Amino acid sequence: MNEALLVILFFLVLCIWLGLQARKGKNMSLEQWAIGGRGFGSFLLFFLIAGEMFTTYTFLGASGGAYRSGMPPALYAFNCFYFVIAYWLLPPIWRYAKKNNVISQSDFYDKKYNSPALGVLVAVISVISIIPYLIMQLKGLGIIVSEASYGSISPNVAIVVGVIAITIYVTASGMHGVAWTAVIKDIMILAVVVFMGIYFPLHYYDGIQPMFEAIDTAKQGFLIFPEQGLSISWFISATIMTALAFYMFPHMLAGVFSAKSPKSLRWNAGVMPIYQVIIIFSLFIGFSAILQVPNLQGAEADLALFKMAKMSFDPWFVGVIGASGAMAALIPSSLVLTATATILSKNVYKVWKPNTSDDQLQRLSRMLVPVISIVTLYFTFNGGESIFTLYLMAYSFMAQLFPALFFSLWKKNPVTVQGAFAGMIVGILIVVYSTTSGTTLATLFPSLPQAIQDLDVGLAVLFINIAVTLGVSAVTRKTSIGMKEDNKQASGMENIVE
């Protein structure tokens, strides 16, 4: 067993121990297990939300994107729209959740619209979107551990061991276990990525500016936005769309519900843009690899970080890098497991069995964790291209939940249950069609200006969703008012007859 693998195993055991310790002194009610009893202050909440934002993308995707495609995917990583939305949107969501004992994302829609059926629809959309997301995290975990251990452990074995680890502490401790392990994970990622992001440009290019000058000389135009395709209009529209979808994911709203107060959420929204600077260093790693390990093709580009690490550091430090990357997959995955088990029990099973108590739901949620883990493992190893297609659609799917949530926060909600249903379903159907057929605004409207052709199609679908939601709501509201007036008239006639 090599040094790198020993280091990875040490941190894996540490994560399990921390996750199990987190439950001590807690009465694991459904609220405690699912959302930490709404007791996380600014410190824990900071690491919990950061724990979701810094996933395998921070290790593989960001550096690989910079290596493969240059500036557009690099700047795409910096999406401060996330935090503008968080500052204004999350506090009223939290206040409503606290007042109405909301503990899951689907709960919010159910209670806002007084419609368990809408809660079930949201749950179905969420699970369809979140499982592919979880699978891609696990596949990233397998790649990271296999690479960091110099191939001494296969990706599949790494995935199985990682899933067993998070299943143990999520089943036992729920959101408390997720939060505790997120602290050590984020500290490690911060240290490792910042160090490598500074070290590689200095060691191989004598500085960051010389690195970019060398890349610009070797690959002219690589560091600027192209005039079409991944252009500036694509960048703006794509970042807006993903920001609107980001907090619609069930595990993100579970993190929001776990906050101790709306002040904690606003504090985090103000601080997180500074913390996101860590991605700059991940991009520096990818850029530094362009000339040092050239000609990485396809999926190999995502291994740029480990190619650089292996040629630069001793095995024990490569193990530290691998452990950080492994936790970047495991902690978000454990948050996803917690949220998915909660919505399946609270918003699907309880609709079928409405007399189920919270204590029974808590036990069911914990029992569902290993079940979801096994199902996820199956699709991780056997999902094929269909899972990747669903992953590509995940953000666009979740964005379709935004209009109904946003309008529900108004003093007078203009959206009816029927409107919310119609908008979500129409949006989902268009996303499925556009993704599977490869339809874009450019293919639909080739004569329009290039800036419009390059807009993210997901944002266009969202506008259609809003139009359908408000249109159907206006019609159904008038119909409802008309029926009430007819009932009043009928009641009046009955009184006259009597």
Tab-separated table of C-alpha atoms in Angstrom:
chain	number	residue	atom	x	y	z
A	1	MET	CA	0.000	0.000	0.000
A	2	ASN	CA	1.596	3.308	-1.085
A	3	GLU	CA	1.874	6.500	0.946
A	4	ALA	CA	-0.779	8.349	-1.045
A	5	LEU	CA	-3.431	5.710	-0.415
A	6	LEU	CA	-2.632	5.632	3.321
A	7	VAL	CA	-3.174	9.386	3.523
A	8	ILE	CA	-6.512	9.113	1.674
A	9	LEU	CA	-7.695	6.315	3.975
A	10	PHE	CA	-6.708	8.317	7.060
A	11	PHE	CA	-8.894	11.244	6.031
A	12	LEU	CA	-11.749	8.937	5.063
A	13	VAL	CA	-11.730	7.404	8.552
A	14	LEU	CA	-11.528	10.908	10.039
A	15	CYS	CA	-14.653	11.910	8.083
A	16	ILE	CA	-16.578	8.888	9.369
A	17	TRP	CA	-15.481	9.602	12.950
A	18	LEU	CA	-16.427	13.292	12.734
A	19	GLY	CA	-19.769	12.429	11.142
A	20	LEU	CA	-20.631	9.995	13.925
A	21	GLN	CA	-19.458	12.356	16.663
A	22	ALA	CA	-21.769	15.055	15.338
A	23	ARG	CA	-24.882	13.275	16.657
A	24	LYS	CA	-23.725	13.284	20.301
A	25	GLY	CA	-26.078	15.109	22.635
A	26	LYS	CA	-28.752	15.459	19.918
A	27	ASN	CA	-32.243	14.019	20.059
A	28	MET	CA	-32.491	12.925	16.435
A	29	SER	CA	-35.984	14.124	15.588
A	30	LEU	CA	-36.874	14.582	11.920
A	31	GLU	CA	-36.081	18.297	12.159
A	32	GLN	CA	-32.708	17.603	13.826
A	33	TRP	CA	-31.760	14.894	11.344
A	34	ALA	CA	-32.932	16.656	8.172
A	35	ILE	CA	-31.988	20.294	8.809
A	36	GLY	CA	-29.900	20.307	11.992
A	37	GLY	CA	-32.748	21.597	14.146
A	38	ARG	CA	-32.453	24.991	12.398
A	39	GLY	CA	-29.535	25.644	14.710
A	40	PHE	CA	-26.526	26.359	12.454
A	41	GLY	CA	-24.980	29.760	13.016
A	42	SER	CA	-22.928	31.751	10.523
A	43	PHE	CA	-19.772	29.646	10.986
A	44	LEU	CA	-21.260	26.187	10.351
A	45	LEU	CA	-23.628	27.514	7.705
A	46	PHE	CA	-20.682	29.066	5.885
A	47	PHE	CA	-18.895	25.736	5.615
A	48	LEU	CA	-22.085	23.841	4.824
A	49	ILE	CA	-23.038	26.033	1.862
A	50	ALA	CA	-19.418	26.270	0.739
A	51	GLY	CA	-19.262	22.493	1.071
A	52	GLU	CA	-21.877	22.248	-1.646
A	53	MET	CA	-20.347	24.917	-3.890
A	54	PHE	CA	-16.873	23.385	-3.881
A	55	THR	CA	-17.354	19.931	-5.322
A	56	THR	CA	-15.351	17.757	-7.709
A	57	TYR	CA	-15.814	20.655	-10.133
A	58	THR	CA	-13.314	22.653	-8.072
A	59	PHE	CA	-10.753	19.888	-8.572
A	60	LEU	CA	-11.478	18.414	-11.976
A	61	GLY	CA	-13.989	20.612	-13.799
A	62	ALA	CA	-12.595	24.109	-13.236
A	63	SER	CA	-8.958	23.253	-13.958
A	64	GLY	CA	-9.977	20.909	-16.799
A	65	GLY	CA	-12.263	23.539	-18.327
A	66	ALA	CA	-9.499	26.147	-18.260
A	67	TYR	CA	-7.100	23.624	-19.853
A	68	ARG	CA	-9.585	22.546	-22.527
A	69	SER	CA	-11.421	25.704	-23.547
A	70	GLY	CA	-9.616	28.687	-22.073
A	71	MET	CA	-11.278	31.799	-20.756
A	72	PRO	CA	-15.078	31.224	-21.198
A	73	PRO	CA	-15.431	28.234	-18.841
A	74	ALA	CA	-12.867	29.811	-16.534
A	75	LEU	CA	-14.898	32.966	-16.017
A	76	TYR	CA	-18.110	30.927	-15.888
A	77	ALA	CA	-16.861	29.603	-12.550
A	78	PHE	CA	-17.236	33.115	-11.103
A	79	ASN	CA	-20.965	33.524	-10.721
A	80	CYS	CA	-21.699	36.253	-8.229
A	81	PHE	CA	-25.366	36.224	-9.248
A	82	TYR	CA	-25.598	33.313	-6.772
A	83	PHE	CA	-24.972	35.666	-3.882
A	84	VAL	CA	-27.168	38.543	-5.060
A	85	ILE	CA	-30.072	36.097	-5.229
A	86	ALA	CA	-29.112	34.557	-1.884
A	87	TYR	CA	-29.026	37.945	-0.123
A	88	TRP	CA	-32.574	38.895	-1.093
A	89	LEU	CA	-34.319	35.562	-1.634
A	90	LEU	CA	-33.131	33.262	1.143
A	91	PRO	CA	-34.184	35.235	4.273
A	92	PRO	CA	-37.922	35.328	3.364
A	93	ILE	CA	-37.741	31.636	2.407
A	94	TRP	CA	-36.180	30.860	5.808
A	95	ARG	CA	-38.774	32.925	7.705
A	96	TYR	CA	-41.657	31.127	6.017
A	97	ALA	CA	-40.007	27.739	6.597
A	98	LYS	CA	-39.472	28.501	10.286
A	99	LYS	CA	-43.025	29.738	10.800
A	100	ASN	CA	-44.637	26.803	8.987
A	101	ASN	CA	-42.280	24.002	10.052
A	102	VAL	CA	-41.001	23.430	6.493
A	103	ILE	CA	-38.144	20.912	6.486
A	104	SER	CA	-37.734	20.056	2.806
A	105	GLN	CA	-37.792	21.791	-0.530
A	106	SER	CA	-41.022	20.038	-1.628
A	107	ASP	CA	-42.597	20.970	1.718
A	108	PHE	CA	-42.213	24.624	0.784
A	109	TYR	CA	-44.276	24.284	-2.415
A	110	ASP	CA	-46.800	21.997	-0.726
A	111	LYS	CA	-47.541	24.505	2.040
A	112	LYS	CA	-47.262	27.682	-0.027
A	113	TYR	CA	-49.826	26.420	-2.515
A	114	ASN	CA	-51.727	24.157	-0.105
A	115	SER	CA	-51.218	21.318	-2.595
A	116	PRO	CA	-49.559	18.003	-1.645
A	117	ALA	CA	-49.790	17.065	-5.338
A	118	LEU	CA	-47.563	20.017	-6.254
A	119	GLY	CA	-45.142	18.893	-3.552
A	120	VAL	CA	-45.029	15.436	-5.151
A	121	LEU	CA	-44.378	16.938	-8.613
A	122	VAL	CA	-41.528	19.032	-7.217
A	123	ALA	CA	-40.144	15.956	-5.435
A	124	VAL	CA	-40.192	13.910	-8.656
A	125	ILE	CA	-38.472	16.669	-10.657
A	126	SER	CA	-35.894	17.086	-7.907
A	127	VAL	CA	-35.034	13.393	-7.581
A	128	ILE	CA	-34.738	13.022	-11.372
A	129	SER	CA	-32.309	15.964	-11.344
A	130	ILE	CA	-30.386	15.209	-8.166
A	131	ILE	CA	-29.555	11.538	-8.706
A	132	PRO	CA	-27.527	12.211	-11.908
A	133	TYR	CA	-25.777	15.029	-10.020
A	134	LEU	CA	-24.913	12.571	-7.236
A	135	ILE	CA	-23.727	9.983	-9.760
A	136	MET	CA	-21.375	12.473	-11.421
A	137	GLN	CA	-19.922	13.387	-8.007
A	138	LEU	CA	-19.254	9.699	-7.326
A	139	LYS	CA	-17.658	9.181	-10.737
A	140	GLY	CA	-15.419	12.153	-9.981
A	141	LEU	CA	-14.576	10.576	-6.629
A	142	GLY	CA	-13.498	7.365	-8.356
A	143	ILE	CA	-11.249	9.226	-10.788
A	144	ILE	CA	-9.674	11.356	-8.054
A	145	VAL	CA	-8.878	8.487	-5.680
A	146	SER	CA	-7.601	6.226	-8.468
A	147	GLU	CA	-5.333	8.947	-9.838
A	148	ALA	CA	-4.096	10.072	-6.416
A	149	SER	CA	-3.328	6.489	-5.352
A	150	TYR	CA	-1.274	5.923	-8.525
A	151	GLY	CA	-3.794	3.333	-9.682
A	152	SER	CA	-3.446	1.104	-6.600
A	153	ILE	CA	-7.217	1.340	-6.072
A	154	SER	CA	-9.693	1.197	-8.950
A	155	PRO	CA	-12.329	3.905	-9.486
A	156	ASN	CA	-15.170	1.452	-8.789
A	157	VAL	CA	-13.689	0.282	-5.488
A	158	ALA	CA	-13.100	3.892	-4.460
A	159	ILE	CA	-16.730	4.747	-5.229
A	160	VAL	CA	-18.082	1.807	-3.212
A	161	VAL	CA	-15.895	2.598	-0.193
A	162	GLY	CA	-16.841	6.292	-0.350
A	163	VAL	CA	-20.565	5.527	-0.546
A	164	ILE	CA	-20.329	3.163	2.431
A	165	ALA	CA	-18.586	5.896	4.428
A	166	ILE	CA	-21.164	8.610	3.799
A	167	THR	CA	-24.058	6.161	4.224
A	168	ILE	CA	-22.808	5.335	7.727
A	169	TYR	CA	-22.570	8.870	9.052
A	170	VAL	CA	-25.547	10.306	7.136
A	171	THR	CA	-27.810	7.530	8.457
A	172	ALA	CA	-26.558	8.167	11.985
A	173	SER	CA	-26.197	11.951	12.107
A	174	GLY	CA	-27.978	13.475	9.118
A	175	MET	CA	-27.327	17.170	8.552
A	176	HIS	CA	-25.125	17.433	11.657
A	177	GLY	CA	-22.697	14.893	10.188
A	178	VAL	CA	-22.656	16.753	6.872
A	179	ALA	CA	-21.846	20.093	8.538
A	180	TRP	CA	-19.019	18.770	10.717
A	181	THR	CA	-17.270	16.998	7.844
A	182	ALA	CA	-17.740	20.063	5.622
A	183	VAL	CA	-15.497	22.092	7.952
A	184	ILE	CA	-12.421	19.896	7.544
A	185	LYS	CA	-13.104	19.422	3.833
A	186	ASP	CA	-13.193	23.152	3.074
A	187	ILE	CA	-10.079	23.898	5.114
A	188	MET	CA	-8.184	21.207	3.207
A	189	ILE	CA	-9.403	22.373	-0.210
A	190	LEU	CA	-8.522	25.973	0.619
A	191	ALA	CA	-4.982	25.031	1.625
A	192	VAL	CA	-4.288	22.558	-1.193
A	193	VAL	CA	-5.786	24.463	-4.133
A	194	VAL	CA	-4.356	27.851	-3.130
A	195	PHE	CA	-0.909	26.321	-2.646
A	196	MET	CA	-0.903	24.573	-6.033
A	197	GLY	CA	-2.436	27.587	-7.784
A	198	ILE	CA	0.487	29.736	-6.603
A	199	TYR	CA	3.219	27.097	-6.799
A	200	PHE	CA	2.728	25.890	-10.388
A	201	PRO	CA	2.851	29.330	-12.114
A	202	LEU	CA	5.883	30.358	-10.014
A	203	HIS	CA	7.729	27.064	-10.444
A	204	TYR	CA	7.145	26.532	-14.161
A	205	TYR	CA	6.737	30.096	-15.486
A	206	ASP	CA	8.314	32.401	-12.865
A	207	GLY	CA	4.979	34.048	-12.174
A	208	ILE	CA	1.319	34.358	-13.110
A	209	GLN	CA	1.756	37.108	-15.696
A	210	PRO	CA	4.559	35.233	-17.520
A	211	MET	CA	2.334	32.141	-17.553
A	212	PHE	CA	-0.467	33.962	-19.351
A	213	GLU	CA	1.983	35.628	-21.719
A	214	ALA	CA	3.423	32.230	-22.636
A	215	ILE	CA	-0.060	30.773	-23.221
A	216	ASP	CA	-1.115	33.762	-25.327
A	217	THR	CA	2.004	33.388	-27.468
A	218	ALA	CA	1.499	29.659	-27.965
A	219	LYS	CA	-2.303	29.748	-28.410
A	220	GLN	CA	-3.480	33.135	-29.632
A	221	GLY	CA	-7.096	33.945	-28.811
A	222	PHE	CA	-7.299	31.212	-26.177
A	223	LEU	CA	-7.632	33.729	-23.348
A	224	ILE	CA	-10.487	35.819	-24.773
A	225	PHE	CA	-14.168	35.213	-25.443
A	226	PRO	CA	-14.900	34.061	-29.013
A	227	GLU	CA	-17.256	36.117	-31.153
A	228	GLN	CA	-19.775	33.269	-31.343
A	229	GLY	CA	-20.617	30.175	-29.352
A	230	LEU	CA	-19.180	30.599	-25.848
A	231	SER	CA	-19.419	34.359	-26.238
A	232	ILE	CA	-20.078	37.103	-23.725
A	233	SER	CA	-23.862	36.874	-24.235
A	234	TRP	CA	-23.669	33.120	-23.575
A	235	PHE	CA	-21.661	33.808	-20.417
A	236	ILE	CA	-24.131	36.360	-19.026
A	237	SER	CA	-27.259	34.302	-19.793
A	238	ALA	CA	-25.745	31.010	-18.577
A	239	THR	CA	-24.606	32.487	-15.266
A	240	ILE	CA	-28.039	34.037	-14.650
A	241	MET	CA	-29.806	30.747	-15.435
A	242	THR	CA	-27.582	28.630	-13.201
A	243	ALA	CA	-27.869	31.155	-10.369
A	244	LEU	CA	-31.672	31.010	-10.515
A	245	ALA	CA	-31.549	27.202	-10.457
A	246	PHE	CA	-28.876	26.849	-7.784
A	247	TYR	CA	-31.001	27.324	-4.672
A	248	MET	CA	-33.896	25.332	-6.116
A	249	PHE	CA	-31.986	22.078	-5.568
A	250	PRO	CA	-33.385	20.224	-2.531
A	251	HIS	CA	-30.013	19.892	-0.801
A	252	MET	CA	-29.327	23.628	-1.118
A	253	LEU	CA	-32.689	24.571	0.406
A	254	ALA	CA	-32.058	22.003	3.159
A	255	GLY	CA	-28.877	23.921	3.944
A	256	VAL	CA	-30.861	27.175	3.981
A	257	PHE	CA	-33.479	25.726	6.367
A	258	SER	CA	-30.707	24.648	8.752
A	259	ALA	CA	-29.707	28.277	9.399
A	260	LYS	CA	-30.219	29.709	12.859
A	261	SER	CA	-31.491	33.046	11.568
A	262	PRO	CA	-31.958	35.063	8.352
A	263	LYS	CA	-29.010	37.175	9.477
A	264	SER	CA	-26.741	34.127	9.087
A	265	LEU	CA	-27.928	33.722	5.511
A	266	ARG	CA	-27.312	37.367	4.621
A	267	TRP	CA	-23.881	37.286	6.277
A	268	ASN	CA	-22.972	34.251	4.186
A	269	ALA	CA	-24.243	35.868	1.000
A	270	GLY	CA	-21.929	38.806	1.696
A	271	VAL	CA	-18.856	36.719	2.518
A	272	MET	CA	-19.117	33.902	-0.013
A	273	PRO	CA	-17.996	35.942	-3.064
A	274	ILE	CA	-14.652	36.473	-1.312
A	275	TYR	CA	-14.406	32.775	-0.539
A	276	GLN	CA	-15.151	31.923	-4.170
A	277	VAL	CA	-11.807	33.450	-5.083
A	278	ILE	CA	-10.421	29.986	-4.324
A	279	ILE	CA	-11.604	28.940	-7.807
A	280	ILE	CA	-9.077	31.381	-9.294
A	281	PHE	CA	-6.298	29.161	-8.001
A	282	SER	CA	-7.955	26.065	-9.451
A	283	LEU	CA	-8.016	27.833	-12.818
A	284	PHE	CA	-4.335	28.780	-12.453
A	285	ILE	CA	-3.615	25.048	-12.083
A	286	GLY	CA	-5.440	24.300	-15.333
A	287	PHE	CA	-3.757	27.134	-17.206
A	288	SER	CA	-0.315	26.141	-15.915
A	289	ALA	CA	-0.808	22.616	-17.310
A	290	ILE	CA	-1.513	23.793	-20.876
A	291	LEU	CA	2.155	24.004	-21.863
A	292	GLN	CA	3.567	21.590	-19.270
A	293	VAL	CA	1.363	18.560	-20.042
A	294	PRO	CA	0.098	19.346	-23.561
A	295	ASN	CA	-2.271	17.368	-25.784
A	296	LEU	CA	-4.620	15.990	-23.122
A	297	GLN	CA	-7.709	15.066	-25.114
A	298	GLY	CA	-11.368	14.651	-24.092
A	299	ALA	CA	-11.898	13.487	-20.517
A	300	GLU	CA	-8.120	13.448	-19.964
A	301	ALA	CA	-8.213	17.255	-19.740
A	302	ASP	CA	-9.980	16.921	-16.378
A	303	LEU	CA	-6.878	15.144	-15.066
A	304	ALA	CA	-4.666	18.170	-15.682
A	305	LEU	CA	-4.455	18.891	-11.945
A	306	PHE	CA	-3.237	15.386	-11.088
A	307	LYS	CA	-0.836	15.261	-14.030
A	308	MET	CA	0.797	18.407	-12.661
A	309	ALA	CA	0.727	17.161	-9.067
A	310	LYS	CA	2.351	13.823	-9.854
A	311	MET	CA	5.224	15.397	-11.756
A	312	SER	CA	5.777	18.011	-9.045
A	313	PHE	CA	5.243	16.483	-5.582
A	314	ASP	CA	6.070	13.448	-3.442
A	315	PRO	CA	3.415	10.681	-3.173
A	316	TRP	CA	2.374	11.623	0.371
A	317	PHE	CA	1.380	15.117	-0.759
A	318	VAL	CA	-0.402	13.724	-3.802
A	319	GLY	CA	-2.349	11.690	-1.223
A	320	VAL	CA	-3.308	14.888	0.608
A	321	ILE	CA	-4.503	16.343	-2.708
A	322	GLY	CA	-6.473	13.168	-3.399
A	323	ALA	CA	-8.041	13.209	0.067
A	324	SER	CA	-9.151	16.822	-0.455
A	325	GLY	CA	-10.627	15.911	-3.829
A	326	ALA	CA	-12.361	12.860	-2.386
A	327	MET	CA	-14.002	14.986	0.313
A	328	ALA	CA	-14.992	17.492	-2.383
A	329	ALA	CA	-17.148	14.671	-3.751
A	330	LEU	CA	-18.278	13.046	-0.503
A	331	ILE	CA	-19.561	16.036	1.481
A	332	PRO	CA	-21.908	17.391	-1.238
A	333	SER	CA	-22.998	13.793	-1.868
A	334	SER	CA	-23.882	13.318	1.807
A	335	LEU	CA	-25.935	16.530	1.721
A	336	VAL	CA	-27.755	15.222	-1.364
A	337	LEU	CA	-28.463	11.890	0.365
A	338	THR	CA	-29.949	13.657	3.396
A	339	ALA	CA	-32.196	15.920	1.317
A	340	THR	CA	-33.323	13.166	-1.066
A	341	ALA	CA	-34.275	10.791	1.757
A	342	THR	CA	-36.229	13.597	3.435
A	343	ILE	CA	-38.324	14.578	0.414
A	344	LEU	CA	-39.076	10.950	-0.467
A	345	SER	CA	-40.368	10.252	3.027
A	346	LYS	CA	-41.980	13.606	3.869
A	347	ASN	CA	-43.373	14.603	0.473
A	348	VAL	CA	-44.019	11.309	-1.307
A	349	TYR	CA	-44.594	8.597	1.307
A	350	LYS	CA	-46.616	10.838	3.643
A	351	VAL	CA	-48.927	11.861	0.793
A	352	TRP	CA	-49.644	8.154	0.342
A	353	LYS	CA	-49.843	7.542	4.120
A	354	PRO	CA	-51.002	10.890	5.589
A	355	ASN	CA	-51.257	9.611	9.168
A	356	THR	CA	-47.516	8.880	9.377
A	357	SER	CA	-45.992	10.629	12.423
A	358	ASP	CA	-42.803	12.704	12.335
A	359	ASP	CA	-41.041	10.049	14.392
A	360	GLN	CA	-41.964	7.396	11.832
A	361	LEU	CA	-40.859	9.700	9.019
A	362	GLN	CA	-37.515	10.238	10.725
A	363	ARG	CA	-36.938	6.485	10.922
A	364	LEU	CA	-38.056	6.040	7.323
A	365	SER	CA	-35.738	8.826	6.115
A	366	ARG	CA	-32.758	7.167	7.771
A	367	MET	CA	-33.750	3.773	6.337
A	368	LEU	CA	-33.964	5.323	2.859
A	369	VAL	CA	-30.335	6.517	2.930
A	370	PRO	CA	-28.773	3.078	2.248
A	371	VAL	CA	-31.534	2.330	-0.290
A	372	ILE	CA	-30.788	5.519	-2.229
A	373	SER	CA	-27.068	4.749	-1.961
A	374	ILE	CA	-27.514	1.286	-3.492
A	375	VAL	CA	-29.709	2.637	-6.317
A	376	THR	CA	-27.160	5.377	-6.994
A	377	LEU	CA	-24.321	2.844	-7.086
A	378	TYR	CA	-26.234	0.753	-9.611
A	379	PHE	CA	-26.751	3.677	-11.963
A	380	THR	CA	-23.193	4.903	-11.410
A	381	PHE	CA	-21.905	1.631	-12.831
A	382	ASN	CA	-24.682	1.000	-15.371
A	383	GLY	CA	-26.262	4.359	-16.244
A	384	GLY	CA	-24.427	5.058	-19.491
A	385	GLU	CA	-25.165	8.084	-21.656
A	386	SER	CA	-28.718	8.482	-20.333
A	387	ILE	CA	-27.383	9.529	-16.936
A	388	PHE	CA	-25.014	12.057	-18.526
A	389	THR	CA	-27.925	13.501	-20.536
A	390	LEU	CA	-29.984	13.870	-17.366
A	391	TYR	CA	-27.009	15.541	-15.689
A	392	LEU	CA	-26.826	18.084	-18.509
A	393	MET	CA	-30.527	18.831	-18.009
A	394	ALA	CA	-30.378	19.007	-14.193
A	395	TYR	CA	-29.847	22.768	-13.830
A	396	SER	CA	-32.439	23.544	-16.504
A	397	PHE	CA	-34.896	21.212	-14.757
A	398	MET	CA	-34.398	22.892	-11.397
A	399	ALA	CA	-34.696	26.364	-12.931
A	400	GLN	CA	-38.298	25.467	-13.837
A	401	LEU	CA	-39.141	25.497	-10.111
A	402	PHE	CA	-38.020	29.108	-9.712
A	403	PRO	CA	-41.095	31.034	-10.970
A	404	ALA	CA	-43.555	29.311	-8.614
A	405	LEU	CA	-41.239	29.874	-5.647
A	406	PHE	CA	-40.414	33.477	-6.544
A	407	PHE	CA	-44.011	34.588	-7.027
A	408	SER	CA	-45.091	32.787	-3.848
A	409	LEU	CA	-42.962	35.243	-1.857
A	410	TRP	CA	-45.002	38.226	-3.075
A	411	LYS	CA	-47.531	39.748	-0.681
A	412	LYS	CA	-50.227	38.776	-3.168
A	413	ASN	CA	-49.163	35.683	-5.076
A	414	PRO	CA	-50.337	35.973	-8.726
A	415	VAL	CA	-49.757	32.239	-9.336
A	416	THR	CA	-52.377	29.537	-8.806
A	417	VAL	CA	-51.688	25.846	-8.223
A	418	GLN	CA	-52.758	25.127	-11.803
A	419	GLY	CA	-50.412	27.816	-13.107
A	420	ALA	CA	-47.480	26.417	-11.112
A	421	PHE	CA	-48.191	22.909	-12.443
A	422	ALA	CA	-48.488	24.081	-16.039
A	423	GLY	CA	-45.335	26.212	-15.979
A	424	MET	CA	-43.196	23.444	-14.500
A	425	ILE	CA	-44.460	20.727	-16.844
A	426	VAL	CA	-44.187	22.850	-19.997
A	427	GLY	CA	-40.703	23.992	-19.000
A	428	ILE	CA	-39.532	20.436	-18.304
A	429	LEU	CA	-40.899	19.143	-21.632
A	430	ILE	CA	-39.157	21.899	-23.600
A	431	VAL	CA	-35.863	21.279	-21.760
A	432	VAL	CA	-36.049	17.556	-22.561
A	433	TYR	CA	-36.763	18.271	-26.233
A	434	SER	CA	-34.106	20.973	-26.642
A	435	THR	CA	-31.415	18.885	-24.924
A	436	THR	CA	-32.100	15.602	-26.722
A	437	SER	CA	-32.538	17.257	-30.127
A	438	GLY	CA	-29.648	19.710	-29.735
A	439	THR	CA	-31.978	22.662	-30.354
A	440	THR	CA	-30.556	26.111	-29.582
A	441	LEU	CA	-31.622	29.662	-30.313
A	442	ALA	CA	-29.099	29.622	-33.169
A	443	THR	CA	-30.784	26.621	-34.821
A	444	LEU	CA	-34.269	28.067	-34.278
A	445	PHE	CA	-33.502	31.640	-35.344
A	446	PRO	CA	-30.393	31.658	-37.585
A	447	SER	CA	-31.175	35.145	-38.900
A	448	LEU	CA	-31.103	36.824	-35.479
A	449	PRO	CA	-28.009	38.739	-34.270
A	450	GLN	CA	-25.215	36.513	-32.999
A	451	ALA	CA	-25.540	37.873	-29.460
A	452	ILE	CA	-29.121	36.563	-29.287
A	453	GLN	CA	-28.270	33.249	-30.959
A	454	ASP	CA	-25.657	32.583	-28.285
A	455	LEU	CA	-28.033	33.099	-25.355
A	456	ASP	CA	-28.409	30.076	-23.109
A	457	VAL	CA	-31.503	28.182	-24.230
A	458	GLY	CA	-32.304	27.321	-20.601
A	459	LEU	CA	-32.948	30.987	-19.846
A	460	ALA	CA	-35.270	31.246	-22.859
A	461	VAL	CA	-37.201	28.192	-21.592
A	462	LEU	CA	-37.505	29.862	-18.194
A	463	PHE	CA	-39.200	32.890	-19.776
A	464	ILE	CA	-41.662	30.540	-21.512
A	465	ASN	CA	-42.304	28.906	-18.134
A	466	ILE	CA	-43.071	32.299	-16.573
A	467	ALA	CA	-45.458	33.211	-19.409
A	468	VAL	CA	-47.311	29.894	-19.118
A	469	THR	CA	-47.394	30.095	-15.303
A	470	LEU	CA	-48.893	33.598	-15.257
A	471	GLY	CA	-51.213	32.943	-18.222
A	472	VAL	CA	-52.729	29.750	-16.795
A	473	SER	CA	-52.946	31.415	-13.367
A	474	ALA	CA	-54.905	34.351	-14.795
A	475	VAL	CA	-57.388	32.019	-16.531
A	476	THR	CA	-57.842	29.666	-13.575
A	477	ARG	CA	-58.228	32.562	-11.157
A	478	LYS	CA	-61.005	34.088	-13.281
A	479	THR	CA	-62.680	30.689	-13.551
A	480	SER	CA	-62.432	30.235	-9.790
A	481	ILE	CA	-63.899	33.696	-9.136
A	482	GLY	CA	-66.696	33.026	-11.628
A	483	MET	CA	-67.558	29.740	-9.935
A	484	LYS	CA	-67.659	31.435	-6.538
A	485	GLU	CA	-70.004	34.126	-7.886
A	486	ASP	CA	-72.252	31.476	-9.459
A	487	ASN	CA	-72.365	29.650	-6.131
A	488	LYS	CA	-73.296	32.865	-4.338
A	489	GLN	CA	-76.087	33.567	-6.839
A	490	ALA	CA	-77.362	30.011	-6.541
A	491	SER	CA	-77.313	30.310	-2.759
A	492	GLY	CA	-79.250	33.591	-2.990
A	493	MET	CA	-81.913	32.032	-5.210
A	494	GLU	CA	-82.308	29.161	-2.763
A	495	ASN	CA	-82.891	31.664	0.056
A	496	ILE	CA	-85.555	33.490	-2.024
A	497	VAL	CA	-87.336	30.213	-2.817
A	498	GLU	CA	-87.360	29.281	0.837
